[in-house]
PDB file of C-alpha atoms in Angstrom:
ATOM      1  CA  MET A 820      79.257 109.266  93.855  1.00 48.00           C
ATOM      2  CA  LYS A 821      79.551 107.235  90.656  1.00 60.00           C
ATOM      3  CA  ASN A 822      80.347 103.945  92.388  1.00 67.00           C
ATOM      4  CA  ILE A 823      82.836 105.507  94.828  1.00 87.00           C
ATOM      5  CA  GLU A 824      82.266 104.279  98.376  1.00 94.00           C
ATOM      6  CA  ILE A 825      83.078 106.722 101.181  1.00 96.00           C
ATOM      7  CA  LEU A 826      84.614 104.774 104.057  1.00 98.00           C
ATOM      8  CA  TYR A 827      85.284 107.626 106.489  1.00 97.00           C
ATOM      9  CA  GLU A 828      85.048 111.389 106.653  1.00 97.00           C
ATOM     10  CA  ASP A 829      85.831 114.103 109.206  1.00 96.00           C
ATOM     11  CA  ASP A 830      86.876 117.756 109.195  1.00 96.00           C
ATOM     12  CA  PHE A 831      90.361 116.888 107.956  1.00 97.00           C
ATOM     13  CA  SER A 832      89.986 114.051 105.461  1.00 98.00           C
ATOM     14  CA  ILE A 833      87.767 111.943 103.262  1.00 98.00           C
ATOM     15  CA  ILE A 834      88.693 108.280 102.747  1.00 98.00           C
ATOM     16  CA  VAL A 835      87.233 106.282  99.883  1.00 98.00           C
ATOM     17  CA  ASN A 836      87.327 102.765  98.515  1.00 97.00           C
ATOM     18  CA  LYS A 837      88.771 103.343  95.053  1.00 97.00           C
ATOM     19  CA  PRO A 838      87.656 100.790  92.469  1.00 95.00           C
ATOM     20  CA  ALA A 839      90.141  99.134  90.143  1.00 96.00           C
ATOM     21  CA  GLY A 840      90.372 100.834  86.752  1.00 93.00           C
ATOM     22  CA  LEU A 841      89.870 104.383  88.037  1.00 94.00           C
ATOM     23  CA  ALA A 842      92.839 106.736  87.716  1.00 94.00           C
ATOM     24  CA  VAL A 843      93.596 108.684  90.881  1.00 94.00           C
ATOM     25  CA  GLN A 844      94.584 111.882  89.087  1.00 91.00           C
ATOM     26  CA  GLY A 845      93.388 113.481  85.878  1.00 80.00           C
ATOM     27  CA  GLY A 846      95.634 114.090  82.894  1.00 76.00           C
ATOM     28  CA  LYS A 847      95.903 113.752  79.144  1.00 75.00           C
ATOM     29  CA  ASP A 848      93.450 111.180  77.775  1.00 78.00           C
ATOM     30  CA  VAL A 849      92.030 110.565  81.290  1.00 80.00           C
ATOM     31  CA  LYS A 850      88.313 111.259  81.094  1.00 84.00           C
ATOM     32  CA  THR A 851      87.391 110.233  84.637  1.00 91.00           C
ATOM     33  CA  SER A 852      89.585 110.373  87.719  1.00 94.00           C
ATOM     34  CA  LEU A 853      89.159 110.203  91.462  1.00 95.00           C
ATOM     35  CA  ASP A 854      90.298 113.780  92.067  1.00 94.00           C
ATOM     36  CA  ARG A 855      87.659 115.077  89.634  1.00 92.00           C
ATOM     37  CA  LEU A 856      84.931 112.960  91.209  1.00 94.00           C
ATOM     38  CA  LEU A 857      85.863 114.240  94.671  1.00 95.00           C
ATOM     39  CA  ALA A 858      85.780 117.816  93.400  1.00 93.00           C
ATOM     40  CA  GLU A 859      82.189 117.265  92.247  1.00 92.00           C
ATOM     41  CA  ILE A 860      80.920 116.434  95.739  1.00 91.00           C
ATOM     42  CA  ARG A 861      83.093 118.518  98.084  1.00 93.00           C
ATOM     43  CA  THR A 862      84.014 122.209  98.108  1.00 94.00           C
ATOM     44  CA  PRO A 863      86.814 123.050  98.256  1.00 96.00           C
ATOM     45  CA  ALA A 864      88.035 120.041  96.294  1.00 96.00           C
ATOM     46  CA  PRO A 865      89.861 117.488  98.492  1.00 97.00           C
ATOM     47  CA  LEU A 866      93.612 117.259  97.930  1.00 97.00           C
ATOM     48  CA  LEU A 867      95.403 113.993  97.165  1.00 96.00           C
ATOM     49  CA  VAL A 868      98.253 113.165  99.562  1.00 95.00           C
ATOM     50  CA  HIS A 869      99.110 109.635  98.387  1.00 94.00           C
ATOM     51  CA  ARG A 870      98.409 107.435  95.369  1.00 93.00           C
ATOM     52  CA  LEU A 871      97.216 104.039  94.218  1.00 96.00           C
ATOM     53  CA  ASP A 872      97.886 102.559  90.804  1.00 94.00           C
ATOM     54  CA  LYS A 873      94.954 102.825  88.415  1.00 94.00           C
ATOM     55  CA  ASP A 874      94.441  99.049  88.513  1.00 96.00           C
ATOM     56  CA  THR A 875      94.750  98.764  92.320  1.00 97.00           C
ATOM     57  CA  SER A 876      91.589  99.036  94.409  1.00 98.00           C
ATOM     58  CA  GLY A 877      91.120 100.045  98.003  1.00 98.00           C
ATOM     59  CA  VAL A 878      91.674 102.649 100.719  1.00 98.00           C
ATOM     60  CA  LEU A 879      92.725 106.123  99.592  1.00 98.00           C
ATOM     61  CA  LEU A 880      92.791 109.316 101.667  1.00 98.00           C
ATOM     62  CA  ALA A 881      92.390 112.898 100.474  1.00 98.00           C
ATOM     63  CA  ALA A 882      92.758 115.971 102.691  1.00 98.00           C
ATOM     64  CA  LYS A 883      90.011 118.557 103.211  1.00 97.00           C
ATOM     65  CA  ASN A 884      92.283 121.623 103.181  1.00 97.00           C
ATOM     66  CA  ARG A 885      95.875 122.701 102.546  1.00 97.00           C
ATOM     67  CA  GLU A 886      96.888 122.572 106.198  1.00 97.00           C
ATOM     68  CA  SER A 887      95.663 119.000 106.557  1.00 97.00           C
ATOM     69  CA  ALA A 888      97.267 118.067 103.243  1.00 97.00           C
ATOM     70  CA  ALA A 889     100.660 119.264 104.470  1.00 96.00           C
ATOM     71  CA  SER A 890     100.227 117.349 107.719  1.00 95.00           C
ATOM     72  CA  PHE A 891      99.160 114.115 106.029  1.00 95.00           C
ATOM     73  CA  SER A 892     101.957 114.411 103.471  1.00 94.00           C
ATOM     74  CA  LYS A 893     104.551 114.466 106.265  1.00 92.00           C
ATOM     75  CA  ILE A 894     102.931 111.417 107.825  1.00 93.00           C
ATOM     76  CA  PHE A 895     102.963 109.435 104.570  1.00 91.00           C
ATOM     77  CA  GLU A 896     106.556 110.420 103.866  1.00 85.00           C
ATOM     78  CA  GLY A 897     107.793 109.185 107.255  1.00 69.00           C
ATOM     79  CA  GLY A 898     110.903 107.020 107.039  1.00 55.00           C
ATOM     80  CA  LYS A 899     111.118 103.311 107.796  1.00 52.00           C
ATOM     81  CA  THR A 900     112.192 103.950 111.401  1.00 48.00           C
ATOM     82  CA  ASN A 901     109.530 106.619 111.864  1.00 57.00           C
ATOM     83  CA  ARG A 902     106.529 104.955 110.241  1.00 65.00           C
ATOM     84  CA  LYS A 903     103.403 106.945 111.090  1.00 85.00           C
ATOM     85  CA  ALA A 904     101.109 105.621 108.353  1.00 93.00           C
ATOM     86  CA  VAL A 905     100.631 101.869 107.994  1.00 95.00           C
ATOM     87  CA  LYS A 906      99.337 100.674 104.614  1.00 95.00           C
ATOM     88  CA  ILE A 907      98.243  97.056 104.361  1.00 97.00           C
ATOM     89  CA  TYR A 908      97.360  95.272 101.132  1.00 98.00           C
ATOM     90  CA  ILE A 909      95.877  91.945 100.081  1.00 98.00           C
ATOM     91  CA  ALA A 910      97.340  90.329  96.965  1.00 98.00           C
ATOM     92  CA  VAL A 911      96.747  87.060  95.125  1.00 98.00           C
ATOM     93  CA  CYS A 912      99.931  85.851  93.483  1.00 97.00           C
ATOM     94  CA  LYS A 913     101.128  82.958  91.380  1.00 95.00           C
ATOM     95  CA  GLY A 914     102.687  80.002  93.202  1.00 93.00           C
ATOM     96  CA  GLN A 915     103.940  79.962  96.777  1.00 94.00           C
ATOM     97  CA  PRO A 916     106.610  82.169  98.370  1.00 95.00           C
ATOM     98  CA  ALA A 917     109.623  80.310  99.731  1.00 93.00           C
ATOM     99  CA  GLN A 918     108.613  81.296 103.273  1.00 95.00           C
ATOM    100  CA  ASN A 919     105.253  81.829 104.966  1.00 96.00           C
ATOM    101  CA  GLU A 920     106.325  85.315 105.962  1.00 97.00           C
ATOM    102  CA  GLY A 921     109.288  87.509 105.253  1.00 97.00           C
ATOM    103  CA  VAL A 922     110.675  90.741 103.883  1.00 98.00           C
ATOM    104  CA  ILE A 923     111.642  91.554 100.296  1.00 97.00           C
ATOM    105  CA  LYS A 924     114.451  94.113 100.201  1.00 96.00           C
ATOM    106  CA  GLU A 925     115.439  94.136  96.529  1.00 95.00           C
ATOM    107  CA  GLU A 926     116.450  97.600  95.350  1.00 95.00           C
ATOM    108  CA  LEU A 927     114.249  99.115  92.661  1.00 96.00           C
ATOM    109  CA  GLN A 928     115.223 101.433  89.862  1.00 93.00           C
ATOM    110  CA  ILE A 929     113.341 104.719  90.157  1.00 89.00           C
ATOM    111  CA  ARG A 930     113.985 107.325  87.449  1.00 89.00           C
ATOM    112  CA  GLY A 931     117.407 105.876  86.728  1.00 87.00           C
ATOM    113  CA  ASP A 932     118.518 105.527  90.355  1.00 93.00           C
ATOM    114  CA  MET A 933     118.533 102.368  92.476  1.00 95.00           C
ATOM    115  CA  LYS A 934     116.468 102.902  95.631  1.00 93.00           C
ATOM    116  CA  LYS A 935     116.286 100.813  98.802  1.00 94.00           C
ATOM    117  CA  SER A 936     112.866  99.186  99.020  1.00 95.00           C
ATOM    118  CA  GLU A 937     111.112  97.025 101.580  1.00 95.00           C
ATOM    119  CA  THR A 938     107.971  94.916 101.310  1.00 97.00           C
ATOM    120  CA  ARG A 939     106.832  92.728 104.205  1.00 97.00           C
ATOM    121  CA  PHE A 940     104.494  89.811 103.489  1.00 98.00           C
ATOM    122  CA  LYS A 941     102.597  87.035 105.247  1.00 98.00           C
ATOM    123  CA  VAL A 942     100.871  84.107 103.545  1.00 98.00           C
ATOM    124  CA  LEU A 943      97.192  83.952 104.501  1.00 97.00           C
ATOM    125  CA  LYS A 944      96.152  81.090 102.246  1.00 96.00           C
ATOM    126  CA  ILE A 945      97.541  78.676  99.655  1.00 95.00           C
ATOM    127  CA  GLY A 946      95.239  77.161  97.074  1.00 93.00           C
ATOM    128  CA  LYS A 947      94.971  75.664  93.618  1.00 90.00           C
ATOM    129  CA  ILE A 948      93.289  77.189  90.615  1.00 81.00           C
ATOM    130  CA  GLU A 949      90.623  74.692  89.637  1.00 66.00           C
ATOM    131  CA  GLN A 950      87.582  75.465  87.551  1.00 49.00           C
ATOM    132  CA  ALA A 951      84.990  73.320  85.771  1.00 48.00           C
ATOM    133  CA  ASP A 952      86.563  70.656  83.550  1.00 50.00           C
ATOM    134  CA  ASP A 953      89.315  72.873  82.251  1.00 52.00           C
ATOM    135  CA  ALA A 954      91.660  73.109  85.233  1.00 50.00           C
ATOM    136  CA  GLU A 955      94.725  71.893  83.372  1.00 53.00           C
ATOM    137  CA  ALA A 956      94.051  74.255  80.482  1.00 52.00           C
ATOM    138  CA  ALA A 957      94.334  77.188  82.858  1.00 49.00           C
ATOM    139  CA  CYS A 958      97.974  76.390  83.604  1.00 55.00           C
ATOM    140  CA  THR A 959     101.085  75.792  81.593  1.00 50.00           C
ATOM    141  CA  ALA A 960     102.414  73.533  84.356  1.00 45.00           C
ATOM    142  CA  LYS A 961     101.109  72.069  87.584  1.00 45.00           C
ATOM    143  CA  ALA A 962     103.039  74.599  89.696  1.00 42.00           C
ATOM    144  CA  GLU A 963     101.206  77.422  87.981  1.00 44.00           C
ATOM    145  CA  CYS A 964      97.921  76.089  89.340  1.00 67.00           C
ATOM    146  CA  ASP A 965      99.074  77.065  92.822  1.00 89.00           C
ATOM    147  CA  TYR A 966      98.239  80.511  94.146  1.00 95.00           C
ATOM    148  CA  SER A 967      98.824  82.343  97.422  1.00 97.00           C
ATOM    149  CA  VAL A 968      96.832  85.051  99.178  1.00 98.00           C
ATOM    150  CA  LEU A 969      99.233  87.451 100.863  1.00 98.00           C
ATOM    151  CA  GLU A 970      98.881  90.207 103.439  1.00 98.00           C
ATOM    152  CA  ILE A 971     101.430  92.882 102.607  1.00 98.00           C
ATOM    153  CA  GLU A 972     102.734  95.890 104.508  1.00 97.00           C
ATOM    154  CA  LEU A 973     104.869  98.519 102.829  1.00 93.00           C
ATOM    155  CA  GLY A 974     108.147  99.514 104.428  1.00 91.00           C
ATOM    156  CA  THR A 975     108.795 101.971 101.603  1.00 91.00           C
ATOM    157  CA  GLY A 976     106.508 103.400  98.943  1.00 89.00           C
ATOM    158  CA  ARG A 977     108.230 103.048  95.581  1.00 92.00           C
ATOM    159  CA  MET A 978     106.346 103.107  92.287  1.00 92.00           C
ATOM    160  CA  HIS A 979     104.710  99.712  91.611  1.00 96.00           C
ATOM    161  CA  GLN A 980     106.734  98.365  94.535  1.00 97.00           C
ATOM    162  CA  ILE A 981     104.528  95.411  95.507  1.00 98.00           C
ATOM    163  CA  ARG A 982     104.000  94.333  91.915  1.00 98.00           C
ATOM    164  CA  ARG A 983     107.702  94.552  91.083  1.00 98.00           C
ATOM    165  CA  HIS A 984     108.920  92.855  94.254  1.00 98.00           C
ATOM    166  CA  LEU A 985     106.562  89.892  93.906  1.00 98.00           C
ATOM    167  CA  ALA A 986     107.479  89.492  90.240  1.00 98.00           C
ATOM    168  CA  MET A 987     111.169  89.475  91.209  1.00 97.00           C
ATOM    169  CA  THR A 988     110.587  86.593  93.646  1.00 96.00           C
ATOM    170  CA  GLY A 989     108.774  84.535  91.019  1.00 95.00           C
ATOM    171  CA  ASN A 990     105.335  85.173  92.507  1.00 97.00           C
ATOM    172  CA  PRO A 991     103.774  87.831  90.277  1.00 97.00           C
ATOM    173  CA  ILE A 992     100.326  89.127  91.114  1.00 98.00           C
ATOM    174  CA  LEU A 993      97.564  87.484  89.103  1.00 97.00           C
ATOM    175  CA  GLY A 994      96.133  89.810  86.487  1.00 97.00           C
ATOM    176  CA  ASP A 995      99.219  92.042  86.398  1.00 98.00           C
ATOM    177  CA  ASP A 996      99.584  93.053  82.743  1.00 95.00           C
ATOM    178  CA  LYS A 997     102.887  94.872  83.304  1.00 96.00           C
ATOM    179  CA  TYR A 998     105.029  92.634  85.539  1.00 97.00           C
ATOM    180  CA  GLY A 999     103.006  89.418  85.613  1.00 96.00           C
ATOM    181  CA  ASP A1000     102.909  86.036  83.897  1.00 94.00           C
ATOM    182  CA  PHE A1001     101.242  87.072  80.660  1.00 94.00           C
ATOM    183  CA  ALA A1002     100.527  83.546  79.393  1.00 91.00           C
ATOM    184  CA  LEU A1003      98.916  82.543  82.688  1.00 91.00           C
ATOM    185  CA  ASN A1004      96.924  85.782  82.830  1.00 93.00           C
ATOM    186  CA  LYS A1005      95.578  85.107  79.340  1.00 91.00           C
ATOM    187  CA  LYS A1006      94.449  81.626  80.328  1.00 89.00           C
ATOM    188  CA  LEU A1007      92.886  82.845  83.568  1.00 91.00           C
ATOM    189  CA  HIS A1008      91.047  85.490  81.589  1.00 91.00           C
ATOM    190  CA  LYS A1009      89.662  82.781  79.325  1.00 89.00           C
ATOM    191  CA  THR A1010      88.771  80.203  81.972  1.00 87.00           C
ATOM    192  CA  LEU A1011      87.894  82.340  85.015  1.00 89.00           C
ATOM    193  CA  LYS A1012      87.011  85.612  83.272  1.00 91.00           C
ATOM    194  CA  LEU A1013      89.676  87.207  85.467  1.00 93.00           C
ATOM    195  CA  LYS A1014      90.232  90.727  84.162  1.00 92.00           C
ATOM    196  CA  LYS A1015      91.426  92.595  87.261  1.00 96.00           C
ATOM    197  CA  LEU A1016      94.752  93.085  89.012  1.00 98.00           C
ATOM    198  CA  MET A1017      94.494  91.063  92.223  1.00 98.00           C
ATOM    199  CA  LEU A1018      95.892  93.772  94.483  1.00 98.00           C
ATOM    200  CA  HIS A1019      93.774  95.658  97.034  1.00 98.00           C
ATOM    201  CA  ALA A1020      94.709  98.328  99.595  1.00 98.00           C
ATOM    202  CA  SER A1021      92.757  96.832 102.466  1.00 98.00           C
ATOM    203  CA  ARG A1022      93.633  98.974 105.490  1.00 98.00           C
ATOM    204  CA  LEU A1023      95.084 102.353 106.428  1.00 97.00           C
ATOM    205  CA  ILE A1024      96.219 103.143 109.971  1.00 96.00           C
ATOM    206  CA  ILE A1025      97.330 106.590 111.142  1.00 96.00           C
ATOM    207  CA  LYS A1026      97.595 106.605 114.934  1.00 87.00           C
ATOM    208  CA  GLU A1027      99.344 109.904 115.475  1.00 82.00           C
ATOM    209  CA  LYS A1028      97.110 112.981 115.745  1.00 89.00           C
ATOM    210  CA  TYR A1029      94.225 111.729 113.568  1.00 94.00           C
ATOM    211  CA  ASN A1030      93.590 108.267 115.072  1.00 94.00           C
ATOM    212  CA  ILE A1031      92.473 106.738 111.777  1.00 97.00           C
ATOM    213  CA  ASP A1032      91.993 103.003 111.240  1.00 97.00           C
ATOM    214  CA  VAL A1033      89.953 102.303 108.111  1.00 98.00           C
ATOM    215  CA  CYS A1034      89.397  99.062 106.195  1.00 98.00           C
ATOM    216  CA  ALA A1035      88.056  98.609 102.674  1.00 98.00           C
ATOM    217  CA  PRO A1036      86.125  95.405 101.877  1.00 97.00           C
ATOM    218  CA  LEU A1037      87.578  93.195  99.175  1.00 97.00           C
ATOM    219  CA  PRO A1038      86.057  93.549  95.708  1.00 96.00           C
ATOM    220  CA  GLU A1039      83.688  90.763  94.669  1.00 95.00           C
ATOM    221  CA  TYR A1040      86.161  89.272  92.183  1.00 95.00           C
ATOM    222  CA  PHE A1041      88.515  88.316  95.028  1.00 97.00           C
ATOM    223  CA  SER A1042      85.947  85.678  96.045  1.00 94.00           C
ATOM    224  CA  LEU A1043      87.386  83.418  93.318  1.00 90.00           C
ATOM    225  CA  PHE A1044      90.383  82.866  95.600  1.00 94.00           C
ATOM    226  CA  MET A1045      89.170  83.579  99.130  1.00 91.00           C
ATOM    227  CA  GLY A1046      86.672  80.746  99.613  1.00 75.00           C
TER     228      GLY A1046
END
């Protein structure tokens, strides 16, 4: 399936491990997209019920028919107090958060309106970016050599929410070319050949009705920071 790994499939859904760099939905100037690839292997074509950014990898579910799509859509749209779908991410960010775990509740502007937003995080690992004999060249200051691996759970699902929230706290995701530390990203590209956004949708849990619990393995390039 053109490098698309199928993680789970039943009569209602197909869940894949989307690679970074693949757009979820086709459109102008998009030659290859996940929805088109799915349509090539399943009839009728599976229907998208949630999204991942093009540069984010990991677990993504599509429904097998319109009835299932409507059902899954309601599950994904559940409010904070009625959370029926749990989406967990792994991110590698610059520096160290002020706390080992916490909640970011900064409002985000969505289409001109400020929206309540919630991102929960837990620090899994803290490390230093060191490579060959050029460790200092990779950083503009010693603090920028620090990195943190975070486990993240969404309380809301705003556009680019994780990336924006972490940037607002001073801990942008490594490799983020929209909200990140551009100078540091450039140096990491040069010294570590880091070209990817370090954000991965690692697990999807839907307990109600479908009893789904699916994990997507981390891409190989995460090994730079997970050892």
